Tab-separated table of C-alpha atoms in Angstrom:
chain	number	residue	atom	x	y	z
A	1	MET	CA	-16.704	18.001	6.539
A	2	ALA	CA	-13.930	19.475	4.415
A	3	PHE	CA	-11.721	22.157	5.899
A	4	GLU	CA	-10.874	25.326	4.016
A	5	PRO	CA	-7.775	27.563	4.193
A	6	GLY	CA	-8.012	29.869	7.202
A	7	GLN	CA	-10.065	27.455	9.330
A	8	ARG	CA	-8.728	26.378	12.725
A	9	ILE	CA	-8.375	22.817	13.961
A	10	GLY	CA	-7.202	22.979	17.535
A	11	ASP	CA	-4.014	25.039	17.542
A	12	TYR	CA	-3.540	24.659	13.789
A	13	GLU	CA	-4.598	26.913	10.926
A	14	ILE	CA	-5.374	25.178	7.631
A	15	LEU	CA	-3.253	26.553	4.790
A	16	ALA	CA	-4.009	24.199	1.888
A	17	LYS	CA	-5.233	20.724	1.028
A	18	LEU	CA	-2.340	18.492	-0.027
A	19	GLY	CA	-4.212	15.346	-1.028
A	20	ALA	CA	-6.252	12.352	0.091
A	21	GLY	CA	-5.635	8.635	0.395
A	22	GLY	CA	-7.502	5.508	1.409
A	23	LEU	CA	-7.863	6.552	5.052
A	24	GLY	CA	-7.375	10.279	5.366
A	25	VAL	CA	-7.140	13.700	3.838
A	26	VAL	CA	-3.926	15.679	4.335
A	27	TYR	CA	-3.646	19.440	4.780
A	28	GLU	CA	-0.734	21.786	5.128
A	29	ALA	CA	-1.269	23.545	8.446
A	30	ARG	CA	0.547	26.068	10.619
A	31	HIS	CA	0.740	25.875	14.391
A	32	VAL	CA	-0.566	29.224	15.557
A	33	ILE	CA	1.945	29.497	18.423
A	34	SER	CA	5.193	28.042	17.073
A	35	GLN	CA	4.367	29.001	13.446
A	36	ARG	CA	5.824	25.682	12.290
A	37	ARG	CA	4.218	24.244	9.194
A	38	ASP	CA	3.174	20.608	9.425
A	39	ALA	CA	1.135	18.059	7.514
A	40	LEU	CA	-2.213	17.521	9.237
A	41	LYS	CA	-3.881	14.234	8.420
A	42	LEU	CA	-7.566	13.712	9.248
A	43	LEU	CA	-9.792	10.698	8.780
A	44	LEU	CA	-12.032	11.101	5.752
A	45	PRO	CA	-15.567	12.206	6.755
A	46	GLU	CA	-17.147	9.084	5.261
A	47	GLN	CA	-14.848	6.917	7.408
A	48	LEU	CA	-15.788	8.524	10.727
A	49	GLY	CA	-18.768	6.216	11.204
A	50	THR	CA	-16.778	3.090	10.398
A	51	PRO	CA	-15.324	1.697	13.655
A	52	ASP	CA	-12.620	-0.404	11.996
A	53	MET	CA	-11.384	2.592	9.960
A	54	VAL	CA	-11.247	4.770	13.070
A	55	GLU	CA	-9.333	2.015	14.832
A	56	ARG	CA	-6.971	1.648	11.866
A	57	PHE	CA	-6.250	5.386	11.937
A	58	ARG	CA	-5.582	5.245	15.669
A	59	ARG	CA	-3.217	2.310	15.151
A	60	GLU	CA	-1.340	4.208	12.453
A	61	ILE	CA	-0.708	6.977	14.968
A	62	GLN	CA	0.451	4.522	17.622
A	63	THR	CA	2.690	2.692	15.149
A	64	LEU	CA	4.347	5.889	13.945
A	65	ALA	CA	4.863	6.954	17.560
A	66	THR	CA	7.254	3.998	17.946
A	67	LEU	CA	9.297	4.870	14.843
A	68	SER	CA	12.080	7.425	14.544
A	69	HIS	CA	14.149	7.141	11.396
A	70	VAL	CA	15.473	9.655	8.885
A	71	ASN	CA	13.739	7.819	6.032
A	72	ILE	CA	10.307	7.592	7.696
A	73	ALA	CA	7.989	10.618	7.774
A	74	ALA	CA	7.908	11.635	11.439
A	75	LEU	CA	4.839	11.855	13.649
A	76	HIS	CA	4.860	15.093	15.657
A	77	ASN	CA	1.593	14.882	17.559
A	78	ALA	CA	-2.003	13.649	17.573
A	79	PHE	CA	-5.168	15.098	19.067
A	80	TYR	CA	-8.957	15.107	18.896
A	81	HIS	CA	-10.835	18.094	17.506
A	82	GLU	CA	-14.576	17.681	18.053
A	83	ASN	CA	-15.184	14.251	16.497
A	84	HIS	CA	-12.048	14.365	14.324
A	85	LEU	CA	-8.869	12.480	15.177
A	86	ALA	CA	-5.941	14.465	13.798
A	87	MET	CA	-2.406	13.306	13.089
A	88	VAL	CA	0.338	15.930	12.903
A	89	MET	CA	3.134	14.836	10.583
A	90	GLU	CA	6.415	16.140	9.265
A	91	LEU	CA	5.721	18.358	6.240
A	92	ILE	CA	7.724	17.081	3.285
A	93	HIS	CA	8.591	19.250	0.309
A	94	GLY	CA	9.195	17.047	-2.698
A	95	ASP	CA	7.581	14.498	-5.004
A	96	THR	CA	6.371	10.949	-4.738
A	97	LEU	CA	8.842	8.476	-6.190
A	98	ARG	CA	6.642	7.973	-9.229
A	99	ASP	CA	6.322	11.711	-9.938
A	100	TYR	CA	10.037	12.125	-9.301
A	101	ARG	CA	10.856	9.496	-11.950
A	102	LEU	CA	8.425	11.031	-14.439
A	103	LYS	CA	10.003	14.459	-13.994
A	104	ASN	CA	13.670	13.537	-13.732
A	105	SER	CA	16.205	11.605	-15.739
A	106	THR	CA	17.848	9.176	-13.301
A	107	THR	CA	20.867	6.909	-13.499
A	108	LEU	CA	21.337	3.430	-12.078
A	109	PRO	CA	23.310	4.637	-9.003
A	110	GLN	CA	20.599	7.184	-8.215
A	111	ILE	CA	17.845	4.571	-8.457
A	112	LEU	CA	19.758	2.148	-6.251
A	113	ASP	CA	20.472	4.892	-3.710
A	114	LEU	CA	16.769	5.721	-3.428
A	115	THR	CA	15.912	2.029	-3.121
A	116	ALA	CA	18.555	1.531	-0.437
A	117	GLN	CA	17.032	4.370	1.599
A	118	VAL	CA	13.622	2.680	1.414
A	119	LEU	CA	15.196	-0.600	2.512
A	120	HIS	CA	17.036	1.054	5.414
A	121	ALA	CA	13.698	2.432	6.641
A	122	LEU	CA	12.078	-0.971	6.318
A	123	ASP	CA	14.959	-2.775	8.018
A	124	TYR	CA	14.540	-0.413	10.973
A	125	ALA	CA	10.755	-0.912	11.054
A	126	HIS	CA	11.014	-4.683	10.681
A	127	ARG	CA	13.438	-4.901	13.593
A	128	LEU	CA	10.725	-3.238	15.689
A	129	GLY	CA	8.146	-5.720	14.463
A	130	VAL	CA	6.384	-3.356	12.042
A	131	VAL	CA	5.391	-4.542	8.552
A	132	HIS	CA	4.289	-1.718	6.222
A	133	ARG	CA	2.178	-3.817	3.798
A	134	ASP	CA	1.726	-1.074	1.192
A	135	ILE	CA	5.101	-0.229	-0.318
A	136	LYS	CA	4.654	1.489	-3.678
A	137	PRO	CA	5.998	4.609	-5.432
A	138	ALA	CA	3.032	6.715	-4.267
A	139	ASN	CA	3.969	6.029	-0.620
A	140	ILE	CA	7.612	7.025	-1.084
A	141	MET	CA	8.455	10.734	-1.075
A	142	ILE	CA	11.717	12.220	-2.318
A	143	THR	CA	12.608	15.522	-0.663
A	144	GLU	CA	14.208	18.422	-2.491
A	145	ASN	CA	17.540	17.197	-1.069
A	146	GLY	CA	17.115	13.641	-2.365
A	147	VAL	CA	16.163	12.079	0.972
A	148	VAL	CA	13.582	9.295	0.944
A	149	LYS	CA	10.616	9.556	3.303
A	150	LEU	CA	8.429	6.473	3.652
A	151	LEU	CA	4.751	7.396	4.117
A	152	ASP	CA	1.396	5.907	5.017
A	153	PHE	CA	1.553	3.246	7.709
A	154	GLY	CA	-2.257	3.111	7.654
A	155	ILE	CA	-2.425	-0.635	7.056
A	156	ALA	CA	0.826	-1.558	8.797
A	157	ILE	CA	0.752	-4.370	11.324
A	158	THR	CA	2.919	-5.057	14.349
A	159	GLN	CA	3.639	-8.154	16.376
A	160	GLN	CA	1.343	-6.845	19.093
A	161	THR	CA	-1.694	-6.054	16.937
A	162	SER	CA	-4.167	-8.221	15.114
A	163	GLU	CA	-5.127	-7.495	11.541
A	164	LEU	CA	-8.247	-5.425	10.949
A	165	THR	CA	-8.723	-6.750	7.429
A	166	LEU	CA	-12.196	-8.106	6.812
A	167	THR	CA	-12.366	-11.662	5.546
A	168	GLY	CA	-11.510	-11.624	1.852
A	169	TYR	CA	-10.868	-7.862	1.809
A	170	LEU	CA	-7.598	-7.034	0.140
A	171	LEU	CA	-5.718	-4.070	1.556
A	172	GLY	CA	-2.825	-2.536	-0.290
A	173	SER	CA	-2.038	-1.782	-3.911
A	174	LEU	CA	-2.517	-4.780	-6.129
A	175	HIS	CA	0.311	-4.143	-8.595
A	176	TYR	CA	2.848	-4.136	-5.728
A	177	MET	CA	1.239	-6.768	-3.499
A	178	SER	CA	3.060	-9.964	-2.532
A	179	PRO	CA	1.632	-13.385	-3.441
A	180	GLU	CA	0.945	-14.195	0.204
A	181	GLN	CA	-1.064	-11.001	0.642
A	182	VAL	CA	-3.020	-11.785	-2.519
A	183	SER	CA	-3.862	-15.230	-1.132
A	184	GLY	CA	-5.018	-13.763	2.186
A	185	LYS	CA	-2.094	-14.834	4.348
A	186	ARG	CA	-0.534	-12.606	7.008
A	187	ALA	CA	2.103	-10.249	5.633
A	188	THR	CA	5.689	-10.446	6.901
A	189	ALA	CA	8.898	-8.504	6.360
A	190	GLN	CA	9.409	-10.586	3.211
A	191	SER	CA	6.119	-9.194	1.883
A	192	ASP	CA	7.538	-5.679	2.060
A	193	ILE	CA	10.713	-6.925	0.362
A	194	TYR	CA	8.606	-8.282	-2.514
A	195	SER	CA	6.890	-4.901	-2.900
A	196	VAL	CA	10.269	-3.152	-2.987
A	197	GLY	CA	11.293	-5.664	-5.653
A	198	VAL	CA	8.276	-4.692	-7.768
A	199	THR	CA	9.045	-0.996	-7.269
A	200	LEU	CA	12.712	-1.404	-8.187
A	201	TYR	CA	11.811	-3.494	-11.234
A	202	GLU	CA	9.592	-0.654	-12.439
A	203	LEU	CA	12.307	1.925	-11.773
A	204	LEU	CA	14.864	-0.070	-13.748
A	205	THR	CA	12.692	-1.034	-16.716
A	206	GLY	CA	9.858	1.495	-16.885
A	207	VAL	CA	7.277	-1.326	-16.712
A	208	LEU	CA	5.717	-3.471	-13.999
A	209	PRO	CA	6.859	-7.089	-13.597
A	210	ILE	CA	3.283	-8.398	-13.355
A	211	LYS	CA	0.596	-7.094	-15.666
A	212	GLY	CA	-2.933	-8.117	-16.576
A	213	GLU	CA	-6.164	-6.984	-18.179
A	214	GLY	CA	-8.010	-6.896	-14.851
A	215	ASN	CA	-7.297	-7.202	-11.152
A	216	TYR	CA	-8.018	-10.920	-11.049
A	217	GLU	CA	-5.490	-11.553	-13.809
A	218	ILE	CA	-2.919	-9.462	-11.946
A	219	MET	CA	-3.607	-11.411	-8.760
A	220	ALA	CA	-3.111	-14.691	-10.578
A	221	GLY	CA	0.111	-13.297	-12.042
A	222	HIS	CA	1.537	-12.537	-8.614
A	223	MET	CA	0.729	-16.099	-7.610
A	224	THR	CA	2.097	-17.948	-10.648
A	225	GLN	CA	3.804	-15.743	-13.273
A	226	ILE	CA	7.602	-15.511	-13.331
A	227	PRO	CA	8.594	-12.017	-14.519
A	228	VAL	CA	11.062	-11.437	-17.331
A	229	PRO	CA	14.408	-10.571	-15.635
A	230	PRO	CA	15.065	-6.803	-15.656
A	231	HIS	CA	18.273	-7.088	-17.701
A	232	HIS	CA	16.287	-8.730	-20.512
A	233	VAL	CA	13.951	-5.727	-20.585
A	234	THR	CA	16.622	-3.061	-20.091
A	235	PRO	CA	20.034	-4.360	-21.228
A	236	GLN	CA	21.997	-1.724	-19.273
A	237	VAL	CA	20.820	-3.250	-15.969
A	238	PRO	CA	23.731	-5.309	-14.563
A	239	ILE	CA	22.993	-9.015	-14.192
A	240	ALA	CA	23.875	-8.890	-10.476
A	241	ILE	CA	21.233	-6.201	-9.905
A	242	SER	CA	18.732	-8.079	-12.054
A	243	ASP	CA	19.350	-11.245	-10.039
A	244	ALA	CA	18.796	-9.346	-6.771
A	245	VAL	CA	15.459	-8.039	-8.027
A	246	MET	CA	14.387	-11.510	-9.130
A	247	ARG	CA	15.266	-12.911	-5.713
A	248	ALA	CA	13.103	-10.242	-4.068
A	249	LEU	CA	10.275	-11.324	-6.392
A	250	GLU	CA	10.390	-15.006	-5.482
A	251	LYS	CA	6.889	-16.435	-4.963
A	252	ASP	CA	7.970	-18.265	-1.823
A	253	PRO	CA	8.791	-15.737	0.938
A	254	ALA	CA	11.455	-18.087	2.307
A	255	ARG	CA	13.416	-17.758	-0.958
A	256	ARG	CA	13.554	-13.958	-0.785
A	257	PHE	CA	16.119	-11.946	1.167
A	258	SER	CA	15.887	-12.688	4.878
A	259	THR	CA	16.126	-8.980	5.727
A	260	ALA	CA	15.833	-5.653	3.952
A	261	GLU	CA	19.468	-4.976	4.848
A	262	GLU	CA	20.515	-8.152	3.016
A	263	PHE	CA	18.711	-6.790	-0.057
A	264	VAL	CA	20.718	-3.545	0.284
A	265	HIS	CA	24.010	-5.474	0.386
A	266	ALA	CA	23.051	-7.378	-2.784
A	267	LEU	CA	22.369	-4.090	-4.583
A	268	GLN	CA	25.685	-2.607	-3.452
A	269	SER	CA	27.903	-5.621	-4.100
A	270	LYS	CA	28.928	-4.601	-7.628
A	271	PRO	CA	30.988	-1.469	-8.474
A	272	PHE	CA	29.498	0.744	-11.177
A	273	THR	CA	31.075	1.146	-14.568
A	274	LYS	CA	31.493	4.647	-15.983
A	275	GLN	CA	28.587	4.063	-18.370
A	276	GLU	CA	26.296	2.920	-15.538
A	277	THR	CA	26.941	6.097	-13.575
A	278	THR	CA	25.796	8.338	-16.436
A	279	LEU	CA	23.311	6.402	-18.588
A	280	ALA	CA	19.675	7.390	-17.901
A	281	MET	CA	17.282	4.570	-17.037
A	282	PRO	CA	13.848	4.215	-18.708
A	283	ARG	CA	11.097	6.334	-17.204
A	284	PRO	CA	7.937	4.560	-16.016
A	285	LYS	CA	5.081	4.421	-18.474
A	286	LEU	CA	1.965	6.346	-17.449
A	287	ASP	CA	-0.674	4.009	-16.079
A	288	THR	CA	-3.869	4.386	-14.085
A	289	HIS	CA	-2.585	2.089	-11.342
A	290	ALA	CA	-0.495	4.864	-9.805
A	291	GLY	CA	-3.537	6.803	-8.671
A	292	ARG	CA	-5.133	3.965	-6.725
A	293	PRO	CA	-5.462	4.965	-3.076
A	294	SER	CA	-3.760	2.757	-0.531
A	295	GLY	CA	-6.055	0.633	1.560
A	296	GLY	CA	-8.861	0.991	-0.994
A	297	SER	CA	-11.155	-1.587	-2.481
A	298	LEU	CA	-10.275	-3.286	-5.736
A	299	LYS	CA	-12.719	-2.929	-8.616
A	300	PRO	CA	-11.771	-5.362	-11.378
A	301	GLY	CA	-13.347	-6.227	-14.663
A	302	THR	CA	-14.784	-9.644	-15.291
A	303	PRO	CA	-12.833	-12.184	-13.218
A	304	SER	CA	-10.761	-14.790	-14.981
A	305	GLY	CA	-11.003	-18.383	-13.811
A	306	SER	CA	-7.540	-18.493	-12.248
A	307	GLY	CA	-8.044	-15.137	-10.563
A	308	LEU	CA	-11.374	-16.194	-9.078
A	309	GLN	CA	-9.584	-18.824	-7.066
A	310	SER	CA	-7.337	-16.155	-5.552
A	311	LEU	CA	-10.203	-14.575	-3.596
A	312	PRO	CA	-12.308	-16.515	-1.033
A	313	LEU	CA	-15.394	-16.430	-3.276
A	314	GLU	CA	-15.992	-20.169	-2.949
A	315	GLU	CA	-16.138	-19.866	0.827
A	316	LEU	CA	-18.537	-16.923	0.509
A	317	SER	CA	-20.702	-18.925	-1.916
A	318	ARG	CA	-20.915	-21.813	0.544
A	319	SER	CA	-21.856	-19.444	3.351
A	320	LEU	CA	-24.592	-17.822	1.276
A	321	ALA	CA	-25.844	-21.225	0.057
A	322	GLU	CA	-26.876	-22.062	3.616
A	323	TYR	CA	-29.646	-19.485	3.199
A	324	ILE	CA	-30.571	-19.450	-0.506
A	325	GLY	CA	-29.288	-22.764	-1.864
A	326	PRO	CA	-27.131	-23.586	-4.937
A	327	VAL	CA	-28.065	-20.339	-6.705
A	328	ALA	CA	-25.607	-18.662	-4.315
A	329	ARG	CA	-22.672	-19.472	-6.582
A	330	ILE	CA	-24.294	-17.632	-9.516
A	331	VAL	CA	-25.117	-14.635	-7.310
A	332	ILE	CA	-21.543	-14.344	-6.057
A	333	LYS	CA	-20.087	-14.746	-9.542
A	334	LYS	CA	-22.262	-11.908	-10.897
A	335	LEU	CA	-21.384	-9.628	-7.977
A	336	ALA	CA	-17.668	-10.382	-8.369
A	337	ALA	CA	-17.909	-9.233	-11.985
A	338	GLN	CA	-19.048	-5.827	-10.699
A	339	SER	CA	-16.479	-5.340	-7.944
A	340	GLY	CA	-13.517	-6.996	-6.255
A	341	ASP	CA	-14.450	-5.406	-2.902
A	342	MET	CA	-15.478	-8.342	-0.708
A	343	GLU	CA	-17.463	-6.079	1.604
A	344	PHE	CA	-19.535	-4.863	-1.362
A	345	ILE	CA	-20.055	-8.428	-2.590
A	346	SER	CA	-21.079	-9.663	0.864
A	347	ARG	CA	-23.522	-6.822	1.535
A	348	GLU	CA	-25.146	-7.155	-1.883
A	349	ALA	CA	-25.325	-10.933	-1.449
A	350	ALA	CA	-27.092	-10.471	1.899
A	351	LYS	CA	-29.958	-8.744	0.078
A	352	GLN	CA	-30.811	-12.115	-1.504
A	353	ILE	CA	-31.674	-13.542	1.938
A	354	ASN	CA	-35.398	-13.090	2.662
A	355	GLU	CA	-35.505	-13.569	6.428
A	356	GLY	CA	-34.164	-10.576	8.368
A	357	ALA	CA	-32.724	-12.703	11.168
A	358	ASP	CA	-30.877	-14.898	8.680
A	359	ARG	CA	-29.599	-11.814	6.857
A	360	VAL	CA	-28.158	-10.453	10.104
A	361	LYS	CA	-26.606	-13.832	10.900
A	362	PHE	CA	-24.942	-13.935	7.483
A	363	LEU	CA	-23.573	-10.388	7.833
A	364	ARG	CA	-22.249	-11.181	11.307
A	365	SER	CA	-20.406	-14.178	9.877
A	366	ARG	CA	-18.691	-11.695	7.546
A	367	ASN	CA	-17.920	-9.238	10.387
A	368	LEU	CA	-20.232	-6.705	8.729
A	369	TYR	CA	-22.923	-6.261	11.382
């Protein structure tokens, strides 16, 4: 159910709905005793019956409970209200990084300062074994005082937890996703560094380093395409900064910065010229990618050949072929043209299996039953 202003959830009064993401809906709420205003995050109603989403939400709470950093949105509390798990967060007054850049003219030092704050937060999290996995402008808030607050640890992983990602199910935001995440490998600190590299590239040039007509083409680009260096797109970007961004965007994680703090040092190694401290950088171009919720499914157009190889569709075809024969490959290809969500593809593919017991067996092999 949706909550309206004036309703009570435990000791909190709902004041307004702030927004919704891949896992939860966020409200501004006021504690009825202390009168403090907080951000109250609740699991989306349609996710309540999905055990892995409930578990992911619980893990986000537990992960945030271990983190205390000025550049990470703070967890204040968590509680159950009826069948709702609620997360009480620091209420942040400001804009997402993307909205901030669209509204404001920013200089190179300002952009690098914001990026450094993100990297300081990540360096702290990485030292505690936490990998965010979904760094993007929509998950970075800028307060009215210019302080960065990193949001949404809903798909973060720690050294102590296993991944909840279903086989072949991509979590994160594709435009900012590292090559290893695209290929289904476990994300590391270097994966977050890649995503910061994509974000910084966009801040410096106004465009994304990897583009494509559909999601499969973008995936293939992350795997194989070498971006044009930022200083070739925006000449006022210093070569040293451009080189740092390109290192963060290396396809091989081992060739990127070893830590987020090392990335910060590379960005701060060159003194600014007078022109660099005053010249406004290009604003990002409006694009539909910015509204994609984190942790959501990917719905591409018709897959390209190279992109098809980036998802485990061949493995899914072989699994389905055990029940319906060689036609399985055609079935999977048609379903992949409708959606990049592997859960959708698997469930629709299961409908082609006549025997109920075999259908259940197939779904269990996909962790969907």
